[in-house]
């Protein structure tokens, strides 16, 4: 195995495809390169299993780059009485902050109180949140008076403000963490290939024995043999399950009820604070966040049922209106449609209940692992914070089903990801983006050509070259949406810098960097639905 703390591993695509063509009998093949699939691949590789992972698009292209950027136990799950889920998530929150301190940090939240009963009511609940965290707590919950609440939230609407409650959770850079997991898994010996969709499953004697995947750039097909195949494709798991059921003559029932979450990004001037604002119950009972992140302010999120599974779902007009209208109830100066810098939408893979009434708020956010009659292992549901525990659970189910040998125990609870500096060293993600997200690899980035050539704030020519050479980037979108987060922060600025990034990609990769497709996507992110 390789040492993940050594020099950055190159991700030259020709070398990856050459490895994929080798007649290797893998222990585990993972389909899906989001948080869950990457977590499974890393855990399995760290235990010594031979692992391959294929992703149809880019790593974290789907739901895993569109989170609210929170590493949290789930205050609303506590209100629902799901103590076990909250306790597990609080434990995993601490683990993630420890293993990726360059990508995750503690963040203080304030619930403003405009009714006298709100401070004691929510405060008692949050004290219970502290108690569940125990030694894993990030800071004690505090009851705030009116003046203290305004110091924490200087642009909160002062009329009728009684005080508030301050508590602690965490935040992170989701897409960059996904990349760090991919690269850490590779350093542990796993083979990971993006833009390589699984086209079909291989069956022998009614059992899954591998898969056929295809290089999206050349059309070359590869046959992968594996003792165990894990379907970790998020909201898209049912497509693979149905294919498996048709091949084996065992029809399956859909597992996933997709829910859409919309986020609106505005400038930090609307809440110039290192504290986040959290409203536990909006006009329709949903939760509203205003979270400082990488120099901007994220407002969200919605929770609307979806029937389709679009790769780039569109925000509904009423969803954006809801976020802006609710923000106006709590901010002195409310952002309008003209202030929006970017709008992005993620689909949550919620597991369908037995009796589906279409109410996604009532569906559990816990994950589910199912082993089909063919031996296909499917995992869906859950959330980013618990990705590591989900991976442990998946591998345990694989062992119980006789698909994997027991082998070594999980090592990921104290396995730092690529770039992690000395434990305890953290950066302020709420203030900026840039070299800090590379952690110990910042010097390697700065040593590349173009280190002094800035394309946009926090993005240099050298970072683009590093993204191609060491972070699997192939297109303009890969760079500006996930290696750098500019598309999510300011879509118009991302469009402006895109031609320069495309020129560098042509130089580095030699293939079509898909500039026009990115410009169309940036226009979508910049457009407020009318």
Coordinates of C-alpha atoms in Angstrom, one line a residue:
X1 CA 0.0 0.0 0.0
X2 CA 1.0 3.6 -0.6
X3 CA 1.5 6.2 2.1
X4 CA -1.2 8.9 1.7
X5 CA 1.1 11.5 3.2
X6 CA 3.7 11.1 0.6
X7 CA 4.0 13.1 -2.6
X8 CA 0.7 13.6 -4.5
X9 CA -0.2 10.6 -6.7
X10 CA -0.7 11.5 -10.3
X11 CA -4.0 10.7 -11.9
X12 CA -3.0 10.4 -15.5
X13 CA -6.0 8.9 -17.2
X14 CA -4.2 6.6 -19.6
X15 CA -2.5 5.0 -16.7
X16 CA -5.8 4.5 -14.8
X17 CA -7.5 3.0 -17.9
X18 CA -4.5 0.7 -18.4
X19 CA -4.9 -0.6 -14.9
X20 CA -8.6 -1.0 -15.5
X21 CA -7.9 -3.2 -18.5
X22 CA -5.7 -5.6 -16.4
X23 CA -7.3 -9.0 -15.7
X24 CA -7.5 -8.5 -11.9
X25 CA -10.0 -10.4 -9.7
X26 CA -11.2 -7.7 -7.3
X27 CA -12.6 -8.3 -3.9
X28 CA -14.9 -5.3 -4.2
X29 CA -16.2 -3.2 -7.0
X30 CA -18.0 0.0 -6.1
X31 CA -20.4 1.8 -8.5
X32 CA -20.8 5.4 -7.6
X33 CA -18.2 8.1 -6.7
X34 CA -20.2 10.2 -4.2
X35 CA -19.7 10.4 -0.4
X36 CA -21.0 6.9 0.2
X37 CA -19.2 5.0 -2.6
X38 CA -15.9 6.8 -1.8
X39 CA -16.2 6.0 1.9
X40 CA -16.8 2.3 1.1
X41 CA -13.8 2.2 -1.3
X42 CA -11.5 3.9 1.3
X43 CA -12.6 1.6 4.1
X44 CA -12.2 -1.5 2.1
X45 CA -8.8 -0.5 0.6
X46 CA -7.5 0.5 4.1
X47 CA -8.4 -3.0 5.3
X48 CA -6.3 -4.6 2.5
X49 CA -9.1 -5.5 0.0
X50 CA -8.5 -5.2 -3.7
X51 CA -10.9 -2.4 -4.7
X52 CA -12.0 -0.7 -7.9
X53 CA -14.5 2.2 -8.1
X54 CA -16.1 3.6 -11.2
X55 CA -18.2 6.8 -11.5
X56 CA -20.4 7.7 -14.4
X57 CA -19.6 11.4 -14.2
X58 CA -17.2 13.3 -11.9
X59 CA -16.6 12.4 -8.3
X60 CA -19.3 14.2 -6.1
X61 CA -21.0 15.5 -9.3
X62 CA -24.4 14.7 -7.8
X63 CA -25.8 15.1 -4.3
X64 CA -22.4 15.0 -2.7
X65 CA -21.3 18.4 -3.9
X66 CA -24.6 20.1 -3.1
X67 CA -24.9 19.7 0.6
X68 CA -25.6 22.6 3.0
X69 CA -21.9 22.2 3.9
X70 CA -22.8 21.2 7.5
X71 CA -21.1 18.5 9.6
X72 CA -23.8 18.1 12.1
X73 CA -25.7 15.8 14.4
X74 CA -29.0 17.0 13.2
X75 CA -30.9 19.3 15.5
X76 CA -34.2 18.6 13.7
X77 CA -33.6 14.8 14.1
X78 CA -33.4 15.4 17.8
X79 CA -36.7 17.1 17.7
X80 CA -38.1 14.1 15.9
X81 CA -36.9 11.9 18.7
X82 CA -34.3 10.0 16.6
X83 CA -31.7 9.9 19.4
X84 CA -29.7 7.0 17.9
X85 CA -29.1 8.9 14.6
X86 CA -28.1 12.1 16.4
X87 CA -25.7 10.3 18.7
X88 CA -24.0 8.5 15.8
X89 CA -23.8 11.7 13.7
X90 CA -22.3 13.6 16.6
X91 CA -19.6 11.0 17.0
X92 CA -18.9 11.0 13.3
X93 CA -18.8 14.8 13.3
X94 CA -15.8 14.7 15.7
X95 CA -14.1 12.0 13.6
X96 CA -14.5 14.0 10.4
X97 CA -13.2 17.2 12.0
X98 CA -10.2 15.3 13.3
X99 CA -9.4 13.5 10.1
X100 CA -9.8 16.5 7.7
X101 CA -9.1 19.6 9.7
X102 CA -8.1 21.5 6.5
X103 CA -11.6 20.8 5.0
X104 CA -13.8 20.9 8.1
X105 CA -14.1 23.2 11.1
X106 CA -16.4 23.9 14.1
X107 CA -19.0 26.6 13.5
X108 CA -21.2 28.5 15.9
X109 CA -24.9 28.8 15.2
X110 CA -27.4 31.2 16.7
X111 CA -31.1 30.7 16.9
X112 CA -32.7 34.1 17.3
X113 CA -35.7 34.3 19.5
X114 CA -38.6 36.7 18.7
X115 CA -41.0 35.1 21.2
X116 CA -40.2 34.9 25.0
X117 CA -40.7 31.1 25.0
X118 CA -38.3 30.3 22.2
X119 CA -35.0 30.8 24.1
X120 CA -35.8 28.4 27.0
X121 CA -37.6 25.9 24.8
X122 CA -34.9 25.6 22.2
X123 CA -32.1 26.1 24.7
X124 CA -33.2 23.0 26.7
X125 CA -33.2 20.9 23.5
X126 CA -29.8 22.1 22.6
X127 CA -28.5 21.4 26.1
X128 CA -29.6 17.8 25.4
X129 CA -27.7 18.0 22.1
X130 CA -24.6 18.9 24.1
X131 CA -25.2 16.0 26.5
X132 CA -25.5 13.5 23.6
X133 CA -22.2 14.8 22.2
X134 CA -20.5 14.4 25.6
X135 CA -16.7 14.6 25.2
X136 CA -17.2 15.0 21.4
X137 CA -18.9 18.4 22.0
X138 CA -17.5 21.4 20.1
X139 CA -18.6 24.1 22.6
X140 CA -21.3 24.6 25.2
X141 CA -24.7 25.9 24.4
X142 CA -25.3 29.5 25.6
X143 CA -28.4 31.5 26.3
X144 CA -28.1 34.9 24.8
X145 CA -29.7 38.2 25.7
X146 CA -30.8 40.6 23.0
X147 CA -27.5 42.5 22.9
X148 CA -25.4 39.3 22.7
X149 CA -27.6 37.9 20.0
X150 CA -27.1 41.1 17.9
X151 CA -23.3 40.9 18.5
X152 CA -23.3 37.4 17.0
X153 CA -25.8 38.3 14.2
X154 CA -25.2 42.0 13.6
X155 CA -27.7 42.2 10.7
X156 CA -30.5 40.2 12.3
X157 CA -33.8 42.0 12.4
X158 CA -33.8 43.9 15.7
X159 CA -37.5 44.6 16.0
X160 CA -39.0 42.2 18.5
X161 CA -35.7 40.4 19.1
X162 CA -35.7 38.9 22.6
X163 CA -32.4 37.0 22.6
X164 CA -31.3 33.7 21.2
X165 CA -29.5 30.4 21.8
X166 CA -25.9 29.8 20.6
X167 CA -24.8 26.2 19.9
X168 CA -22.0 24.5 18.0
X169 CA -21.8 22.2 15.0
X170 CA -19.4 22.0 12.1
X171 CA -19.1 22.9 8.4
X172 CA -17.0 21.5 5.6
X173 CA -16.1 21.7 1.9
X174 CA -18.1 18.7 0.6
X175 CA -16.7 18.3 -3.0
X176 CA -13.1 18.8 -1.8
X177 CA -13.6 16.2 0.9
X178 CA -14.9 13.8 -1.7
X179 CA -11.8 14.3 -3.7
X180 CA -9.6 13.8 -0.6
X181 CA -11.4 10.5 0.1
X182 CA -10.8 9.4 -3.5
X183 CA -7.2 10.3 -3.4
X184 CA -6.8 8.7 0.1
X185 CA -8.4 5.5 -1.2
X186 CA -6.0 5.5 -4.2
X187 CA -3.1 6.0 -1.8
X188 CA -4.3 2.8 0.0
X189 CA -4.2 0.9 -3.3
X190 CA -7.7 1.3 -4.7
X191 CA -8.3 2.0 -8.4
X192 CA -10.8 4.9 -8.9
X193 CA -11.9 6.1 -12.4
X194 CA -14.4 8.9 -13.0
X195 CA -16.2 9.4 -16.3
X196 CA -16.5 5.6 -16.6
X197 CA -20.2 4.6 -16.2
X198 CA -21.2 1.0 -15.4
X199 CA -23.2 -0.2 -18.4
X200 CA -24.2 -3.6 -17.2
X201 CA -23.7 -6.1 -14.4
X202 CA -22.1 -9.5 -15.0
X203 CA -24.0 -12.5 -13.7
X204 CA -22.9 -16.1 -13.2
X205 CA -25.3 -18.7 -12.0
X206 CA -27.8 -16.0 -11.0
X207 CA -25.2 -14.1 -8.9
X208 CA -23.5 -10.8 -9.6
X209 CA -19.9 -11.5 -10.5
X210 CA -18.7 -8.1 -11.8
X211 CA -19.6 -5.3 -14.2
X212 CA -18.9 -3.8 -17.6
X213 CA -17.9 -0.2 -17.6
X214 CA -17.2 2.2 -20.4
X215 CA -14.7 5.1 -20.7
X216 CA -17.0 8.1 -21.5
X217 CA -14.3 9.8 -23.5
X218 CA -13.3 7.0 -25.9
X219 CA -16.1 4.4 -25.7
X220 CA -13.7 1.7 -24.7
X221 CA -15.3 -1.0 -22.6
X222 CA -13.8 -2.9 -19.7
X223 CA -14.9 -6.1 -18.0
X224 CA -14.4 -6.0 -14.2
X225 CA -14.6 -9.2 -12.1
X226 CA -15.3 -8.9 -8.4
X227 CA -16.5 -11.1 -5.6
X228 CA -18.7 -8.3 -4.3
X229 CA -20.4 -5.4 -6.1
X230 CA -21.7 -2.4 -4.2
X231 CA -24.4 -0.1 -5.8
X232 CA -23.7 3.3 -4.2
X233 CA -25.3 5.5 -6.8
X234 CA -27.4 7.7 -4.5
X235 CA -30.7 8.7 -5.9
X236 CA -30.0 6.6 -8.9
X237 CA -29.7 3.2 -7.1
X238 CA -33.0 1.9 -8.4
X239 CA -31.9 1.9 -12.0
X240 CA -29.1 -0.6 -11.3
X241 CA -31.3 -2.6 -8.9
X242 CA -34.0 -2.9 -11.7
X243 CA -31.3 -4.0 -14.2
X244 CA -30.2 -6.7 -11.7
X245 CA -33.7 -7.8 -11.0
X246 CA -34.5 -8.2 -14.7
X247 CA -31.3 -10.2 -15.3
X248 CA -32.1 -12.6 -12.5
X249 CA -35.9 -12.7 -12.9
X250 CA -36.6 -11.1 -9.6
X251 CA -38.4 -7.7 -10.0
X252 CA -37.6 -5.1 -7.4
X253 CA -39.6 -2.3 -5.8
X254 CA -38.2 1.2 -5.9
X255 CA -36.3 2.1 -2.7
X256 CA -35.7 5.9 -3.2
X257 CA -38.1 8.8 -2.9
X258 CA -36.0 11.8 -4.1
X259 CA -36.3 15.1 -2.3
X260 CA -35.0 18.4 -3.8
X261 CA -33.0 20.8 -1.7
X262 CA -32.3 24.3 -3.1
X263 CA -29.6 26.7 -1.9
X264 CA -29.3 30.4 -2.7
X265 CA -25.9 32.1 -2.4
X266 CA -25.5 35.9 -1.7
X267 CA -22.7 38.2 -0.5
X268 CA -21.6 38.1 3.1
X269 CA -22.7 41.7 3.6
X270 CA -26.2 40.3 4.4
X271 CA -24.7 38.6 7.5
X272 CA -21.1 39.7 8.1
X273 CA -20.4 37.3 10.9
X274 CA -18.5 34.1 11.7
X275 CA -21.8 32.8 13.2
X276 CA -24.5 31.0 11.2
X277 CA -28.2 31.8 11.7
X278 CA -30.5 28.9 12.2
X279 CA -34.3 29.0 12.2
X280 CA -35.7 25.7 13.6
X281 CA -39.2 26.3 12.3
X282 CA -40.2 28.5 9.4
X283 CA -43.7 29.4 8.3
X284 CA -44.3 25.9 6.9
X285 CA -42.3 24.0 9.5
X286 CA -39.0 23.6 7.7
X287 CA -35.5 24.6 8.9
X288 CA -33.8 27.7 7.4
X289 CA -30.0 28.2 7.5
X290 CA -27.9 31.3 6.7
X291 CA -24.4 29.9 6.7
X292 CA -21.1 31.8 6.0
X293 CA -19.0 29.8 3.7
X294 CA -15.9 30.6 1.6
X295 CA -16.6 34.3 1.7
X296 CA -20.3 34.1 0.8
X297 CA -23.5 33.3 2.6
X298 CA -25.6 30.2 1.9
X299 CA -29.3 30.4 2.4
X300 CA -31.4 27.3 2.4
X301 CA -32.7 24.7 2.2
X302 CA -35.9 23.4 0.8
X303 CA -37.3 19.9 0.9
X304 CA -39.6 19.2 -2.1
X305 CA -40.5 15.8 -3.5
X306 CA -39.2 15.0 -7.0
X307 CA -40.3 12.4 -9.5
X308 CA -37.5 12.8 -12.0
X309 CA -33.8 12.2 -11.4
X310 CA -32.2 15.1 -13.4
X311 CA -28.4 15.4 -13.1
X312 CA -28.8 19.2 -12.9
X313 CA -32.3 19.7 -11.4
X314 CA -33.8 23.2 -11.7
X315 CA -34.9 25.2 -8.7
X316 CA -38.6 25.9 -8.6
X317 CA -39.7 29.5 -8.5
X318 CA -41.6 28.9 -5.3
X319 CA -38.6 27.4 -3.6
X320 CA -36.3 30.4 -4.2
X321 CA -39.2 32.7 -3.2
X322 CA -39.6 30.8 0.0
X323 CA -35.9 31.1 0.9
X324 CA -35.8 34.8 0.1
X325 CA -39.1 35.6 1.9
X326 CA -38.1 33.6 5.0
X327 CA -34.7 35.4 5.1
X328 CA -36.5 38.7 5.0
X329 CA -38.2 37.8 8.3
X330 CA -34.9 37.4 10.1
X331 CA -32.4 39.8 8.3
X332 CA -32.5 43.6 8.6
X333 CA -31.7 43.9 4.9
X334 CA -33.2 41.0 3.0
X335 CA -31.6 39.8 -0.2
X336 CA -33.6 40.0 -3.3
X337 CA -33.4 38.1 -6.6
X338 CA -31.0 40.7 -7.9
X339 CA -28.6 39.8 -5.1
X340 CA -28.3 36.1 -5.9
X341 CA -24.8 35.0 -6.9
X342 CA -25.6 31.3 -7.5
X343 CA -28.5 28.8 -7.1
X344 CA -27.8 25.1 -6.8
X345 CA -30.0 22.1 -6.3
X346 CA -29.3 18.7 -4.8
X347 CA -31.4 15.6 -4.8
X348 CA -31.5 13.7 -1.5
X349 CA -31.9 9.9 -1.7
X350 CA -34.5 9.3 0.9
X351 CA -35.6 5.7 1.5
X352 CA -39.2 5.1 0.8
X353 CA -41.4 4.1 3.7
X354 CA -43.8 1.2 3.4
X355 CA -46.7 3.6 3.1
X356 CA -45.6 6.5 0.9
X357 CA -47.7 9.6 1.3
X358 CA -45.2 11.9 -0.5
X359 CA -44.2 13.8 2.6
X360 CA -40.4 13.9 2.5
X361 CA -40.1 15.6 5.8
X362 CA -41.6 12.5 7.5
X363 CA -39.1 10.1 5.8
X364 CA -36.1 9.0 7.9
X365 CA -32.7 10.3 6.9
X366 CA -31.1 7.1 8.0
X367 CA -29.3 5.0 5.5
X368 CA -30.3 1.5 4.3
X369 CA -28.1 -1.4 3.1
X370 CA -29.9 -4.1 1.1
X371 CA -28.4 -7.3 -0.2
X372 CA -30.3 -8.6 -3.3
X373 CA -30.9 -12.2 -4.2
X374 CA -28.1 -11.9 -6.7
X375 CA -25.7 -10.6 -4.1
X376 CA -25.8 -7.1 -5.3
X377 CA -25.3 -4.8 -2.3
X378 CA -27.2 -1.5 -2.4
X379 CA -26.7 1.4 0.0
X380 CA -28.7 4.6 -0.1
X381 CA -30.0 7.3 2.2
X382 CA -28.0 8.8 5.1
X383 CA -26.0 12.0 5.0
X384 CA -22.5 13.3 4.5
X385 CA -21.7 13.5 8.2
X386 CA -22.2 9.8 8.6
X387 CA -20.5 8.6 5.4
X388 CA -17.7 6.8 7.3
X389 CA -20.1 4.9 9.6
X390 CA -22.2 4.0 6.6
X391 CA -19.2 2.5 4.9
X392 CA -18.4 0.4 7.9
X393 CA -22.0 -0.8 7.9
X394 CA -21.9 -1.7 4.2
X395 CA -18.7 -3.8 4.6
X396 CA -20.2 -5.5 7.6
X397 CA -23.2 -6.5 5.6
X398 CA -20.9 -7.7 2.8
X399 CA -19.1 -10.0 5.3
X400 CA -22.3 -11.3 6.8
X401 CA -23.6 -12.2 3.3
X402 CA -20.4 -14.1 2.6
X403 CA -19.4 -11.7 -0.2
X404 CA -16.2 -10.6 1.6
X405 CA -13.9 -12.2 4.1
X406 CA -13.8 -10.7 7.5
X407 CA -10.2 -9.5 7.2
X408 CA -8.9 -6.6 9.3
X409 CA -11.2 -4.2 11.2
X410 CA -11.9 -0.8 9.9
X411 CA -9.1 1.7 10.2
X412 CA -10.9 4.9 9.0
X413 CA -11.8 6.3 12.5
X414 CA -8.3 7.7 12.9
X415 CA -7.1 7.7 9.2
X416 CA -6.3 11.3 8.1
X417 CA -7.3 12.1 4.5
X418 CA -4.9 13.5 1.9
X419 CA -3.7 16.9 2.8
X420 CA -4.6 16.7 6.5
X421 CA -2.2 18.8 8.6
X422 CA -1.3 18.2 12.2
X423 CA -4.3 17.3 14.3
X424 CA -6.1 20.4 15.6
X425 CA -4.9 22.7 12.9
X426 CA -8.0 24.2 11.2
X427 CA -8.8 27.0 8.8
X428 CA -11.7 29.4 8.5
X429 CA -13.8 28.1 5.6
X430 CA -16.3 30.8 6.2
X431 CA -13.8 33.5 5.1
X432 CA -12.2 32.4 1.8
X433 CA -11.2 29.7 -0.5
X434 CA -7.7 29.0 -1.8
X435 CA -4.6 27.1 -0.9
X436 CA -5.8 26.4 2.7
X437 CA -8.0 23.6 1.3
X438 CA -4.9 21.7 0.1
X439 CA -3.5 21.5 3.6
X440 CA 0.0 19.9 3.6
X441 CA -0.1 19.8 -0.2
X442 CA -0.2 23.6 -0.6
X443 CA 3.6 23.7 -1.2
X444 CA 3.2 21.1 -4.0
X445 CA 0.5 23.3 -5.7
X446 CA 2.6 26.4 -5.3
X447 CA 5.6 24.7 -7.0
X448 CA 3.7 24.2 -10.2
X449 CA 3.9 26.6 -13.2
X450 CA 1.5 29.5 -12.8
X451 CA 1.5 29.7 -9.0
X452 CA 1.6 33.5 -9.2
X453 CA -1.0 33.8 -12.0
X454 CA -4.4 34.4 -10.4
X455 CA -7.4 33.6 -12.6
X456 CA -10.0 34.6 -9.9
X457 CA -9.8 35.2 -6.2
X458 CA -8.4 32.1 -4.6
X459 CA -7.8 30.3 -7.9
X460 CA -4.4 30.3 -9.7
X461 CA -3.2 28.7 -12.9
X462 CA -1.2 26.3 -10.7
X463 CA -4.3 25.1 -9.0
X464 CA -5.9 24.2 -12.4
X465 CA -2.8 22.2 -13.3
X466 CA -2.8 20.4 -10.0
X467 CA -6.5 19.6 -10.4
X468 CA -5.7 17.8 -13.7
X469 CA -2.4 16.1 -12.7
X470 CA -3.5 15.0 -9.2
X471 CA -7.2 15.4 -8.7
X472 CA -8.8 13.6 -11.6
X473 CA -10.2 16.8 -13.3
X474 CA -11.1 16.5 -17.0
X475 CA -13.4 19.5 -17.7
X476 CA -14.0 23.1 -16.9
X477 CA -16.9 22.1 -14.7
X478 CA -14.7 19.7 -12.8
X479 CA -12.3 22.6 -12.0
X480 CA -14.7 25.4 -11.3
X481 CA -17.5 23.5 -9.6
X482 CA -15.6 20.9 -7.5
X483 CA -11.8 21.4 -7.3
X484 CA -12.5 25.1 -6.8
X485 CA -16.0 26.1 -5.7
X486 CA -16.5 29.2 -7.8
X487 CA -19.6 28.0 -9.6
X488 CA -21.3 27.5 -6.3
X489 CA -20.2 30.9 -5.0
X490 CA -20.6 33.2 -8.0
X491 CA -21.8 31.7 -11.2
X492 CA -21.2 34.8 -13.3
X493 CA -17.6 35.1 -12.1
X494 CA -17.2 31.4 -12.9
X495 CA -18.4 32.0 -16.4
X496 CA -15.9 34.9 -16.8
X497 CA -12.9 32.8 -15.8
X498 CA -14.0 29.7 -17.7
X499 CA -12.3 30.4 -21.0
X500 CA -8.9 30.8 -19.3
X501 CA -9.4 27.5 -17.4
X502 CA -10.5 25.8 -20.7
X503 CA -7.2 26.9 -22.4
X504 CA -5.2 25.4 -19.5
X505 CA -7.2 22.2 -19.7
X506 CA -6.5 21.9 -23.5
X507 CA -2.8 22.3 -22.7
X508 CA -2.8 19.8 -19.9
X509 CA -5.4 17.2 -21.1
X510 CA -5.5 17.6 -24.8
X511 CA -9.3 16.8 -25.0
X512 CA -12.4 18.9 -25.2
X513 CA -12.7 20.8 -21.9
X514 CA -16.5 21.3 -22.5
X515 CA -16.4 25.0 -22.2
X516 CA -19.8 25.7 -23.9
X517 CA -21.5 23.1 -21.7
X518 CA -20.1 24.8 -18.6
X519 CA -21.1 28.3 -19.8
X520 CA -24.7 27.0 -20.2
X521 CA -24.6 25.5 -16.7
X522 CA -23.2 28.7 -15.2
X523 CA -26.1 30.5 -16.8
X524 CA -28.5 28.1 -15.1
X525 CA -26.9 28.6 -11.7
X526 CA -27.0 32.4 -12.1
X527 CA -30.6 32.6 -13.2
X528 CA -33.4 33.2 -10.6
X529 CA -36.5 31.3 -11.9
X530 CA -39.3 33.7 -12.8

